[in-house]
Coordinates of C-alpha atoms in Angstrom, one line a residue:
M1 CA 127.3 125.1 165.0
L2 CA 125.7 127.8 162.7
K3 CA 126.6 131.6 163.5
I4 CA 124.1 133.8 164.5
T5 CA 124.8 136.0 161.1
E6 CA 124.5 132.8 159.2
I7 CA 120.9 131.9 160.8
N8 CA 120.1 135.5 160.0
S9 CA 121.0 135.2 156.4
M10 CA 118.9 132.0 156.1
K11 CA 116.0 133.7 157.7
L12 CA 116.1 136.3 155.2
F13 CA 116.6 133.9 152.3
L14 CA 113.5 131.7 153.7
L15 CA 111.2 134.9 154.0
F16 CA 112.5 136.0 150.3
F17 CA 111.8 132.3 149.1
L18 CA 108.3 132.2 150.8
I19 CA 107.3 135.8 149.7
L20 CA 108.6 134.5 146.2
V21 CA 106.5 131.5 146.2
G22 CA 103.1 133.4 147.8
K23 CA 103.5 136.1 145.0
N24 CA 103.8 133.6 141.8
T25 CA 101.2 130.9 143.3
A26 CA 98.9 134.0 143.5
L27 CA 99.0 133.8 139.8
L28 CA 97.1 130.2 139.7
S29 CA 94.1 129.8 137.6
N30 CA 90.8 130.5 139.3
N31 CA 89.6 127.2 138.0
T32 CA 89.4 124.2 140.6
T33 CA 91.5 122.0 138.0
F34 CA 94.2 123.3 135.8
I35 CA 97.1 122.4 133.9
L36 CA 100.7 123.4 135.2
E37 CA 103.9 122.9 133.1
G38 CA 107.5 123.5 134.5
Q39 CA 110.3 121.8 136.0
L40 CA 110.6 119.7 139.4
I41 CA 112.8 121.7 141.9
N42 CA 113.7 121.2 145.8
S43 CA 113.5 117.4 145.2
G44 CA 110.0 117.3 143.4
L45 CA 108.3 119.5 146.4
M46 CA 107.9 122.4 144.0
V47 CA 107.7 123.1 140.2
R48 CA 108.9 126.3 138.5
S49 CA 106.9 127.2 135.7
N50 CA 106.7 130.1 133.4
S51 CA 104.5 132.2 136.1
G52 CA 106.8 131.4 138.9
I53 CA 107.3 128.8 141.6
V54 CA 104.5 127.0 142.9
E55 CA 104.2 124.7 146.1
F56 CA 102.5 121.2 146.0
T57 CA 100.1 120.3 148.7
S58 CA 100.1 116.8 149.9
H59 CA 99.7 114.2 147.4
S60 CA 100.8 110.3 146.5
F61 CA 103.7 111.4 144.1
G62 CA 106.3 112.2 146.5
K63 CA 108.8 109.2 145.5
E64 CA 107.9 109.5 141.7
F65 CA 108.5 113.4 141.6
A66 CA 111.5 113.0 144.1
K67 CA 112.9 110.5 141.2
A68 CA 112.1 112.8 138.4
S69 CA 113.2 116.0 140.2
T70 CA 115.0 118.3 137.5
N71 CA 112.8 117.2 134.8
K72 CA 110.3 119.2 132.9
I73 CA 106.8 117.8 134.1
R74 CA 103.1 118.4 133.1
I75 CA 100.7 118.1 135.7
L76 CA 97.1 118.2 136.1
C77 CA 96.3 120.1 139.5
A78 CA 93.4 120.6 141.8
K79 CA 93.4 124.1 143.2
A80 CA 94.1 124.0 146.8
G81 CA 94.5 128.0 148.0
N82 CA 97.6 129.1 146.3
K83 CA 98.9 125.6 145.8
C84 CA 99.0 122.7 143.4
K85 CA 97.4 119.1 144.4
P86 CA 98.8 117.0 141.7
L87 CA 95.9 114.5 140.3
R88 CA 97.9 113.1 137.1
Y89 CA 101.1 114.0 135.7
D90 CA 103.5 113.3 132.5
T91 CA 107.2 113.9 132.2
E92 CA 109.6 115.0 129.4
P93 CA 110.0 114.1 126.7
F94 CA 106.5 114.9 125.6
T95 CA 104.7 113.4 122.9
N96 CA 104.2 116.6 120.9
D97 CA 107.9 117.6 120.8
P98 CA 109.3 117.2 117.5
N99 CA 113.0 117.3 118.3
V100 CA 112.7 114.1 120.4
A101 CA 115.1 111.7 119.1
D102 CA 114.1 108.7 117.2
W103 CA 113.8 105.6 119.5
T104 CA 113.7 107.6 122.7
L105 CA 111.8 105.5 125.8
K106 CA 109.4 107.8 127.4
S107 CA 108.2 106.0 130.7
I108 CA 104.6 105.7 131.3
P109 CA 104.1 107.4 134.8
T110 CA 104.3 104.8 137.7
Y111 CA 101.0 106.0 139.2
V112 CA 99.2 104.3 136.1
T113 CA 100.5 100.9 136.7
K114 CA 100.8 101.3 140.4
G115 CA 104.2 100.1 140.7
E116 CA 103.4 96.5 139.5
F117 CA 105.0 94.2 137.2
A118 CA 103.4 95.3 133.8
F119 CA 104.0 94.2 130.2
N120 CA 102.1 93.8 126.8
P121 CA 100.6 97.3 126.6
Q122 CA 97.7 97.1 124.1
V123 CA 96.4 100.6 122.9
A124 CA 93.1 101.2 121.0
P125 CA 93.5 102.7 117.5
D126 CA 92.1 105.8 118.8
G127 CA 94.9 106.2 121.5
N128 CA 92.6 106.6 124.5
R129 CA 92.4 103.1 126.2
M130 CA 95.1 101.4 126.9
F131 CA 95.1 97.6 128.4
W132 CA 98.1 95.5 129.9
T133 CA 99.0 92.3 131.2
T134 CA 100.1 92.4 135.0
L135 CA 102.1 89.7 137.1
V136 CA 100.4 89.2 140.1
T137 CA 101.5 87.0 142.9
K138 CA 98.9 85.5 145.3
G139 CA 98.3 82.7 147.8
G140 CA 100.6 81.1 150.5
N141 CA 102.5 79.4 147.6
R142 CA 103.2 82.8 146.4
R143 CA 102.0 81.4 142.7
S144 CA 102.0 84.1 140.1
T145 CA 99.5 84.7 137.3
Q146 CA 98.6 87.4 134.8
K147 CA 95.7 89.7 135.0
I148 CA 94.4 92.1 132.5
W149 CA 94.6 95.9 133.5
T150 CA 93.2 98.9 131.9
T151 CA 93.1 102.7 132.0
E152 CA 91.8 105.5 130.0
K153 CA 92.7 109.2 128.8
D154 CA 91.0 112.1 130.6
E155 CA 89.9 114.9 128.7
Y156 CA 93.4 116.8 129.1
G157 CA 95.2 113.8 127.5
F158 CA 96.5 112.5 131.2
W159 CA 96.2 108.6 131.7
K160 CA 94.0 107.9 134.8
Q161 CA 95.2 105.4 137.2
G162 CA 95.2 102.1 136.3
W163 CA 93.0 99.3 137.7
E164 CA 92.5 95.3 137.4
M165 CA 89.7 94.7 135.4
E166 CA 86.9 92.4 137.4
S167 CA 85.1 89.2 136.2
P168 CA 84.3 87.9 133.7
L169 CA 87.4 89.3 131.7
N170 CA 89.6 88.1 134.6
N171 CA 89.4 84.7 136.6
N172 CA 91.7 82.2 138.2
M173 CA 93.6 81.7 135.0
P174 CA 96.2 83.7 133.3
S175 CA 94.5 86.3 131.0
A176 CA 95.6 88.8 128.5
V177 CA 94.5 91.4 125.9
I178 CA 95.5 90.5 122.5
S179 CA 93.8 93.3 120.3
A180 CA 91.7 96.3 121.1
L181 CA 89.5 96.9 118.1
P182 CA 88.8 100.7 117.3
G183 CA 86.8 102.4 119.8
G184 CA 87.9 100.1 122.5
N185 CA 84.3 98.7 122.7
E186 CA 85.6 95.3 121.6
L187 CA 88.3 93.1 122.9
F188 CA 90.3 89.9 121.8
V189 CA 91.7 88.4 124.8
F190 CA 94.0 85.6 125.5
G191 CA 93.0 83.1 128.6
N192 CA 91.0 80.3 129.8
F193 CA 87.3 80.7 130.0
G194 CA 85.0 78.0 130.1
E195 CA 87.5 75.0 129.8
D196 CA 87.2 74.3 133.4
E197 CA 83.4 73.8 133.1
L198 CA 83.7 71.8 129.7
I199 CA 86.1 69.4 131.5
T200 CA 84.1 68.9 134.5
N201 CA 81.0 68.1 132.2
L202 CA 83.2 65.9 130.0
R203 CA 84.3 64.0 133.3
Q204 CA 80.6 63.8 134.5
D205 CA 79.7 62.5 131.3
M206 CA 82.6 59.9 131.1
E207 CA 81.5 58.5 134.8
K208 CA 78.0 58.3 133.8
K209 CA 79.1 55.9 130.8
S210 CA 81.4 54.1 132.9
Q211 CA 78.5 53.0 135.2
E212 CA 76.6 51.9 132.1
V213 CA 79.8 49.8 130.8
S214 CA 80.1 48.2 134.2
A215 CA 76.1 47.5 134.6
K216 CA 75.5 46.1 131.3
S217 CA 79.2 44.4 130.2
K218 CA 78.6 40.5 130.0
D219 CA 82.2 39.7 131.4
R220 CA 85.5 40.9 131.9
K221 CA 86.8 41.3 128.4
E222 CA 83.9 43.3 127.1
F223 CA 84.3 45.4 130.4
D224 CA 88.0 46.3 129.6
Y225 CA 87.2 46.8 125.8
K226 CA 84.7 49.2 126.6
M227 CA 86.1 51.2 129.2
N228 CA 89.7 51.5 127.1
Q229 CA 87.2 52.8 124.2
L230 CA 85.6 55.4 127.0
K231 CA 89.5 56.5 128.0
L232 CA 90.2 57.1 124.2
E233 CA 87.2 59.0 123.8
Y234 CA 87.9 61.3 127.0
K235 CA 91.8 61.7 125.7
R236 CA 90.5 62.6 122.1
K237 CA 87.7 65.1 123.7
S238 CA 89.8 66.7 126.2
E239 CA 92.5 67.2 123.6
I240 CA 90.0 69.3 121.8
I241 CA 89.1 71.3 124.7
F242 CA 92.7 72.1 125.6
N243 CA 93.8 72.7 122.3
R244 CA 90.9 74.7 120.8
S245 CA 92.1 78.7 120.2
P246 CA 92.8 80.4 123.5
L247 CA 91.6 83.3 121.8
Y248 CA 88.2 85.0 123.0
K249 CA 85.9 88.0 122.0
S250 CA 84.2 90.3 124.5
K251 CA 82.6 93.4 123.9
R252 CA 81.1 96.3 126.4
T253 CA 77.8 96.3 127.8
K254 CA 76.0 99.0 129.8
T255 CA 77.1 97.8 132.7
Y256 CA 80.4 96.0 132.1
W257 CA 82.0 93.5 129.8
S258 CA 80.2 90.5 128.0
A259 CA 81.6 87.0 129.1
P260 CA 84.3 86.2 126.6
E261 CA 83.4 83.8 124.1
P262 CA 85.9 81.7 121.9
I263 CA 86.6 82.7 118.5
N264 CA 85.3 80.5 115.9
F265 CA 88.3 78.9 114.8
P266 CA 87.7 75.0 114.4
S267 CA 91.2 73.9 112.9
F268 CA 93.5 75.7 115.1
Y269 CA 96.1 73.6 117.3
N270 CA 99.6 74.4 118.6
T271 CA 101.9 71.8 119.6
Y272 CA 104.7 74.1 120.9
K273 CA 106.1 73.1 124.4
K274 CA 108.0 74.9 126.9
P275 CA 111.4 73.6 126.7
S276 CA 111.5 73.9 130.8
N277 CA 108.4 72.1 131.3
P278 CA 107.2 69.7 128.5
N279 CA 103.6 69.9 130.0
Q280 CA 103.3 73.6 129.5
Q281 CA 102.1 74.6 126.0
V282 CA 103.4 77.8 124.4
F283 CA 101.5 80.3 122.3
G284 CA 103.4 83.0 121.0
G285 CA 100.8 85.5 120.8
S286 CA 98.3 87.1 118.1
T287 CA 97.1 90.0 116.5
L288 CA 94.1 91.2 114.3
S289 CA 93.4 93.5 111.4
S290 CA 91.3 96.7 112.2
S291 CA 88.3 95.1 111.0
G292 CA 88.9 92.1 113.1
K293 CA 88.3 89.7 109.7
I294 CA 92.1 88.7 109.5
L295 CA 94.3 87.1 112.3
I296 CA 97.9 86.6 112.4
F297 CA 99.2 84.1 115.1
S298 CA 102.2 82.5 116.2
A299 CA 102.1 78.5 116.9
Q300 CA 103.6 75.5 116.0
Q301 CA 102.0 73.5 113.3
K302 CA 102.6 70.7 110.9
S303 CA 104.1 73.4 108.0
N304 CA 106.4 75.0 110.4
Y305 CA 109.8 76.2 109.3
G306 CA 111.0 76.4 113.1
K307 CA 110.2 76.5 116.9
L308 CA 107.4 79.1 116.5
D309 CA 105.9 80.7 113.3
L310 CA 103.7 83.0 112.0
Y311 CA 100.7 82.0 110.3
V312 CA 97.4 83.9 108.8
S313 CA 93.8 83.2 108.9
F314 CA 90.7 84.7 107.5
M315 CA 87.4 84.9 108.8
D316 CA 84.6 84.0 106.5
G317 CA 80.9 85.4 105.8
K318 CA 79.6 83.0 108.8
G319 CA 82.3 84.4 111.0
E320 CA 84.2 81.4 111.4
F321 CA 88.1 81.5 110.8
G322 CA 89.4 79.1 108.3
E323 CA 92.5 76.9 108.1
A324 CA 95.5 78.8 108.8
I325 CA 98.3 79.5 106.2
N326 CA 102.2 79.6 107.2
I327 CA 103.1 83.0 106.1
G328 CA 106.5 81.6 104.9
P329 CA 110.4 81.8 105.2
Q330 CA 110.6 85.3 104.4
L331 CA 109.5 85.9 107.9
N332 CA 109.7 82.7 109.7
T333 CA 113.2 81.2 110.8
V334 CA 114.2 78.0 112.6
E335 CA 113.8 79.7 116.0
E336 CA 111.0 81.8 117.5
E337 CA 108.8 84.1 115.8
M338 CA 106.2 85.5 118.3
A339 CA 104.2 88.6 119.5
P340 CA 103.2 89.9 116.5
F341 CA 101.4 93.5 116.1
L342 CA 99.5 94.1 112.6
A343 CA 99.5 98.3 112.5
P344 CA 96.1 100.1 111.8
D345 CA 96.9 100.3 108.2
D346 CA 96.9 96.6 107.8
R347 CA 100.0 96.8 106.0
T348 CA 102.8 97.1 108.5
L349 CA 103.6 94.1 110.6
Y350 CA 106.0 94.1 113.9
F351 CA 107.1 91.1 115.5
S352 CA 109.7 89.6 118.0
S353 CA 112.0 87.0 116.8
S354 CA 115.1 85.2 118.0
G355 CA 116.1 83.7 114.6
F356 CA 117.4 87.0 112.7
G357 CA 120.1 88.1 115.0
Q358 CA 123.2 87.1 116.1
N359 CA 123.8 84.4 119.2
N360 CA 119.5 84.0 118.7
E361 CA 119.0 87.4 120.6
L362 CA 115.7 88.5 120.8
S363 CA 114.4 91.8 119.2
I364 CA 111.5 93.3 117.3
Y365 CA 111.6 93.4 113.4
V366 CA 109.3 95.1 110.7
T367 CA 108.1 94.3 107.6
K368 CA 105.5 95.4 104.9
R369 CA 102.9 93.4 103.4
I370 CA 103.4 93.6 99.5
G371 CA 100.2 93.6 97.3
D372 CA 96.9 92.3 98.3
G373 CA 97.8 88.9 99.7
W374 CA 99.1 88.2 102.9
T375 CA 102.0 85.7 102.2
N376 CA 104.5 88.1 100.4
W377 CA 106.4 90.4 102.5
S378 CA 109.2 92.8 102.7
T379 CA 112.8 91.7 104.3
P380 CA 112.2 92.0 107.8
R381 CA 114.2 95.2 109.5
E382 CA 115.1 95.2 113.1
I383 CA 113.6 98.3 114.3
S384 CA 116.2 99.3 116.9
S385 CA 119.0 97.6 119.0
K386 CA 117.6 99.7 122.0
L387 CA 114.5 97.6 121.8
R388 CA 116.6 94.3 122.3
N389 CA 114.8 91.7 124.7
V390 CA 111.5 93.7 124.2
N391 CA 108.9 91.8 122.7
F392 CA 105.6 93.5 123.0
F393 CA 104.9 96.4 120.7
S394 CA 101.6 98.4 120.1
I395 CA 100.8 101.6 118.0
P396 CA 97.7 103.5 118.2
A397 CA 96.5 104.9 114.4
S398 CA 98.7 107.4 112.8
S399 CA 101.1 107.7 115.7
D400 CA 104.7 108.3 115.5
W401 CA 105.1 106.7 119.2
A402 CA 104.8 102.9 119.9
Y403 CA 104.4 101.6 123.5
V404 CA 106.5 98.8 124.5
S405 CA 107.4 97.1 127.8
R406 CA 110.6 96.5 129.6
E407 CA 111.5 94.7 132.6
G408 CA 108.1 95.2 134.1
E409 CA 107.8 98.6 133.0
L410 CA 105.6 100.5 130.3
F411 CA 107.4 102.9 127.9
M412 CA 106.5 104.7 124.8
A413 CA 109.3 104.5 122.1
K414 CA 109.4 107.6 119.1
I415 CA 109.4 105.8 115.8
P416 CA 111.4 107.3 113.2
A417 CA 109.5 108.0 109.7
D418 CA 111.0 104.9 108.0
Y419 CA 109.5 102.4 110.5
R420 CA 106.0 103.7 110.9
P421 CA 102.8 102.3 109.4
E422 CA 101.1 104.4 106.7
N423 CA 98.8 107.0 107.8
V424 CA 94.9 106.0 108.3
A425 CA 91.8 107.9 109.2
V426 CA 90.3 107.6 112.5
I427 CA 86.8 108.3 112.2
Q428 CA 84.9 109.1 115.6
G429 CA 81.3 108.8 115.7
K430 CA 78.0 108.5 118.1
V431 CA 74.8 106.6 117.5
V432 CA 71.7 108.0 119.1
D433 CA 67.9 107.6 119.0
S434 CA 65.7 110.3 117.7
D435 CA 65.7 112.0 121.3
G436 CA 69.3 112.0 121.1
K437 CA 69.8 109.1 123.7
P438 CA 72.9 106.8 123.1
L439 CA 72.3 103.4 121.3
E440 CA 74.0 100.3 121.4
A441 CA 74.2 99.4 117.8
N442 CA 76.2 97.1 115.3
L443 CA 78.4 98.9 112.9
Q444 CA 79.5 97.9 109.3
Y445 CA 81.7 99.6 106.9
E446 CA 82.4 98.6 103.2
S447 CA 84.1 99.9 100.2
L448 CA 81.2 101.5 97.8
S449 CA 83.5 101.4 94.9
K450 CA 84.2 97.3 95.0
K451 CA 80.9 96.8 96.8
K452 CA 82.7 95.1 99.7
I453 CA 82.0 94.8 103.5
L454 CA 85.4 95.4 105.2
G455 CA 84.7 95.2 108.9
K456 CA 82.3 95.6 111.5
G457 CA 82.1 97.2 115.1
V458 CA 79.8 98.0 118.2
S459 CA 79.2 101.4 119.9
D460 CA 79.3 101.8 123.4
P461 CA 76.0 101.0 125.1
A462 CA 76.4 103.7 127.6
T463 CA 77.8 106.8 125.4
G464 CA 76.8 105.5 121.9
M465 CA 80.6 106.4 120.8
F466 CA 82.5 104.5 118.3
S467 CA 85.8 104.6 116.0
L468 CA 86.5 103.3 113.2
V469 CA 90.1 103.1 111.1
L470 CA 90.0 103.5 107.5
P471 CA 93.0 103.3 105.0
F472 CA 93.2 106.2 102.4
G473 CA 92.2 105.3 99.0
D474 CA 88.7 104.3 98.8
N475 CA 85.1 105.7 99.3
Y476 CA 83.6 104.3 102.2
G477 CA 80.2 103.4 103.4
F478 CA 79.5 102.9 107.1
Y479 CA 76.1 102.4 108.9
A480 CA 74.6 101.9 112.2
E481 CA 71.6 99.0 112.6
K482 CA 69.5 97.9 115.3
E483 CA 66.8 96.0 115.8
G484 CA 63.6 98.0 115.8
Y485 CA 65.1 101.3 114.1
L486 CA 66.1 102.0 110.7
P487 CA 69.5 102.0 109.9
M488 CA 71.6 105.2 109.4
S489 CA 74.1 105.5 106.7
V490 CA 76.6 108.1 105.7
N491 CA 79.9 107.9 103.4
K492 CA 83.5 109.4 103.7
N493 CA 85.3 109.6 100.5
L494 CA 89.1 109.6 101.3
S495 CA 90.1 108.3 97.9
D496 CA 92.4 111.5 97.5
K497 CA 94.3 111.8 100.7
D498 CA 96.0 115.1 100.0
S499 CA 92.3 116.7 99.6
M500 CA 91.1 115.8 103.0
S501 CA 91.9 118.0 105.9
E502 CA 92.7 116.7 109.4
E503 CA 89.7 118.5 110.7
G504 CA 87.1 116.9 108.1
I505 CA 88.7 113.3 109.1
R506 CA 88.5 114.1 112.9
K507 CA 85.0 115.6 112.9
E508 CA 82.5 113.5 114.8
I509 CA 79.8 112.0 113.0
I510 CA 76.3 111.4 114.6
L511 CA 74.2 108.2 113.4
T512 CA 70.6 109.0 114.3
L513 CA 68.8 105.7 114.3
P514 CA 64.6 106.4 113.9
K515 CA 62.2 104.0 115.2
I516 CA 60.2 101.9 112.5
Q517 CA 56.9 103.5 113.0
K518 CA 54.7 105.6 110.9
G519 CA 56.0 109.3 109.7
T520 CA 59.4 108.0 110.7
E521 CA 61.8 109.6 107.8
L522 CA 65.3 108.7 106.8
T523 CA 67.7 110.3 104.3
L524 CA 69.5 107.7 102.2
N525 CA 73.1 109.5 102.4
N526 CA 74.8 106.8 100.3
L527 CA 72.8 107.2 97.1
F528 CA 74.8 108.8 94.6
F529 CA 73.6 109.9 91.0
E530 CA 75.7 110.9 87.7
T531 CA 75.7 114.8 87.6
G532 CA 72.5 116.3 86.7
S533 CA 71.0 112.8 85.9
S534 CA 68.9 110.5 87.4
D535 CA 70.9 107.5 86.9
L536 CA 72.1 105.8 89.8
T537 CA 75.9 104.9 90.3
D538 CA 77.2 101.5 91.0
E539 CA 78.3 102.9 94.6
S540 CA 74.3 103.2 95.3
E541 CA 73.9 99.4 95.4
P542 CA 74.8 98.3 99.1
E543 CA 72.5 101.3 100.3
L544 CA 69.7 100.1 98.0
M545 CA 70.2 96.4 99.2
R546 CA 69.9 97.8 102.9
I547 CA 66.6 99.2 101.8
V548 CA 65.3 96.0 100.3
E549 CA 66.2 94.3 103.4
I550 CA 64.3 96.5 105.4
L551 CA 61.1 95.8 103.3
K552 CA 61.5 92.1 102.9
S553 CA 61.9 92.1 107.0
N554 CA 58.9 94.2 107.2
P555 CA 56.5 92.9 104.7
N556 CA 53.8 95.2 105.8
L557 CA 55.7 98.5 105.5
K558 CA 54.9 100.8 102.8
I559 CA 57.2 103.8 102.2
N560 CA 57.1 106.9 100.3
L561 CA 60.4 108.3 98.5
E562 CA 60.9 112.0 98.2
G563 CA 63.3 113.5 95.8
H564 CA 64.9 117.0 96.5
T565 CA 67.4 119.1 94.9
D566 CA 69.4 122.3 95.4
D567 CA 68.5 125.6 93.9
V568 CA 71.0 125.6 91.1
G569 CA 68.8 125.5 87.7
G570 CA 65.2 126.4 87.1
D571 CA 62.3 125.4 89.2
D572 CA 60.7 123.0 86.5
T573 CA 64.1 121.3 85.9
N574 CA 64.6 120.7 89.4
L575 CA 61.2 119.3 89.9
K576 CA 61.6 116.8 86.9
L577 CA 64.7 115.8 88.4
S578 CA 63.8 115.2 92.1
Q579 CA 60.9 113.1 90.5
A580 CA 62.9 111.2 88.2
R581 CA 65.5 110.4 91.1
A582 CA 62.7 109.2 93.3
N583 CA 61.5 107.0 90.6
S584 CA 64.8 105.7 90.0
V585 CA 65.2 104.4 93.4
K586 CA 61.8 102.8 93.2
K587 CA 62.9 101.1 89.9
F588 CA 65.8 99.4 91.7
L589 CA 63.6 98.3 94.6
V590 CA 60.8 96.7 92.6
E591 CA 63.0 95.1 89.3
Q592 CA 66.1 94.2 91.4
G593 CA 65.0 93.7 95.1
K594 CA 61.5 92.1 94.1
I595 CA 59.5 94.4 96.1
P596 CA 55.9 94.7 95.2
E597 CA 55.5 98.3 93.2
D598 CA 52.1 99.1 95.4
R599 CA 54.3 99.3 98.4
I600 CA 56.0 102.1 97.2
T601 CA 55.1 105.6 96.1
T602 CA 57.2 108.7 94.9
K603 CA 57.3 112.4 95.3
G604 CA 59.0 115.2 93.6
W605 CA 59.8 118.5 95.5
G606 CA 62.5 120.1 93.5
S607 CA 64.4 123.0 96.0
K608 CA 61.0 123.5 97.7
K609 CA 62.0 122.0 100.7
P610 CA 66.1 122.7 101.6
I611 CA 67.0 121.4 105.0
A612 CA 70.4 123.7 104.6
K613 CA 71.0 127.4 102.9
N614 CA 72.1 127.1 99.3
D615 CA 75.1 129.2 100.1
S616 CA 77.8 126.6 99.8
N617 CA 78.9 123.1 97.9
E618 CA 78.5 121.4 101.3
N619 CA 75.1 122.9 102.0
R620 CA 73.9 122.3 98.5
S621 CA 74.8 118.8 98.8
K622 CA 72.5 118.5 102.0
N623 CA 69.8 119.6 99.7
R624 CA 70.4 117.1 97.1
R625 CA 68.7 114.1 98.9
V626 CA 66.1 111.4 98.7
V627 CA 64.1 110.8 101.5
F628 CA 62.9 107.2 103.0
I629 CA 59.3 108.1 104.6
I630 CA 57.2 105.1 106.3
N631 CA 53.5 105.5 105.1

């Protein structure tokens, strides 16, 4: 039993503590939401921040905070008087801490996955959207299946609470996201989408044919023969349906996601069966290049070295993946190579293998592509003994943290410099119309120096946002196009990595698409001239050919090409140069594009119509332009 003096001492302590809490919570932000950083104390009921001790109001993270008690924490709070109502949180180690030890595992907060069994995290290259697979048990027989879940980061960098994606990305069969292309507006998914309907239609067709055989057969011998032929036909066609590539593509729509469509991969097959269930086919996973045009996957085919091998396939100009090529014995063993992940640099490959270590222990390995081909790789290295029995791996562009899963939980792992991919540039932009309203548009990017299309993408129909991932070492052009609008293009020269500032790379680009109508103007951003000359460089050809296609697609369209310069040099010189450059563009369109000369007029304005002040190199470059105007 407590003595009166002990009780009084406790009262004084509690009074002092409450005064202290009240004094410090008065320092909270006046905003309705704010960021609070500090250390959890008192079994996670409070946090000690730099400004003092802050008490929590009722929230749903009680067990999570109690488990993380004494840890440093970063919380998104809703103000509730002098208290904090936690909305989202993140615990140490923090990703911006340079002192975190290599291969440290950092838990993804439990509220993100709602405590469900989660694995296979796939993060979009820009790092703002995450998809994973959840093992779901449903029904009276407690059968389990796999569902796609997703979340996204809020404006403060916290992951929102995850949710199970709706149909059509989830159905009654197992589903998973294989790759999220830049921007998170296109997904490659694994699953069963449409096979049931195809099999039903095939069975109905076979039933109809069998009835015809029964009605038209002259005798039993003819009937048996034709029925056997139908059985063989059914077997052959059903095998084609079941053995087609289990990979599909879906893109974001204004309301949700499109129905997954099978990728065009006619030569795909996989013969690997689960040892414990010979009727169950095992697909070892796949990964895509940033452009979505190169596919690396794990399967068992005729040229295998082991149980599951890594293969590569390339998309042709028609959007079809060609016959797969075994990557070779440098990466493939007699055991299982699976769960490949190609980093955004398109050179660094991570994969799981049970064939390189001792006792067939599964671990993750990294290798680098050598040269421009896809069958010459460096000797695989185990990334860490700490990540054994982890077989899912995903890295956002230019990040030193990987996303992994272990025993039904999602983690981040700090990657040492020697194991990271090469840095890439993440280009973020937005497509809008002339009124500033977001547009869904097709995006394409190309090497201007090689005159080669490298990849495609789409913008979000609701926001117009997009992201592109570009390796350093080239001058890139990219453009957006939509039916009924003029395509808009810009260029980003990443030839010299050292000369590019982080701010310049991350700066959002706005692509404004004007409608095809009289008076519409479009600056041709990807035209390049020799210095002080009207001679077009080779890098201008992709832009010029797009103008040709516009004119051929709209045979009644007539245009005027206007040339402009900056204010460097005399007026007469600039006037002549601007006219000569407009004439050079017309000459290409007429001679190379076979556009009738009378559809194109030209006008040089010299420096008379600047669109920016001529007070810097950047602004002068804006004034040096050729403008396309519909007459």
